[in-house]
């Protein structure tokens, strides 16, 4: 009776390695071009037609100041920003695009999502992003100057309200944000 060894110890035939030929190069080139074209098409895909309220938004300044009287209330439809900026979309829990301008809610700090430093921060950041999206789509948005016009990243610093209720206060009350008055921000992983 012959026992088989668990590892086949027979010599392995030497194989000639296959060289990279022109057909392989052509297939690689076609794949790269197709991938780039698909990515570009996805990034530049036309947005669905804007509702009438968004079409009127172009006539209203996206950034208003308190000095000129009450800030205009604008009703718009917001999506989520996946790549780059947009007309009206939410980046994370305290940043969004409106009428082509990137707005940072001046009075709050929310957990980071790009990238989060820990799983808890990622979870809270995603919840804050979803909630900001829901709030902005829930009524007429008002932007008021917060003193300084822009932060070091070029984002417009604004106090944001929806139907007269402060978005920052709502997110703080729901545990998705902290008050922010400038300076170093505390992390969200220690909670």
PDB file of C-alpha atoms in Angstrom, residues 31 87 108 116 146 177 184:
ATOM      1  CA  UNK A  31      -9.040  49.415 -21.112  1.00  0.00           C
ATOM      2  CA  UNK A  87     -24.684  73.923  -7.732  1.00  0.00           C
ATOM      3  CA  UNK A 108     -20.425  74.632  14.425  1.00  0.00           C
ATOM      4  CA  UNK A 116     -12.604  60.148   9.408  1.00  0.00           C
ATOM      5  CA  UNK A 146     -20.517  85.589  10.252  1.00  0.00           C
ATOM      6  CA  UNK A 177     -22.193  69.017  16.036  1.00  0.00           C
ATOM      7  CA  UNK A 184      -8.252  74.151  17.352  1.00  0.00           C
TER       8      UNK A 184
END
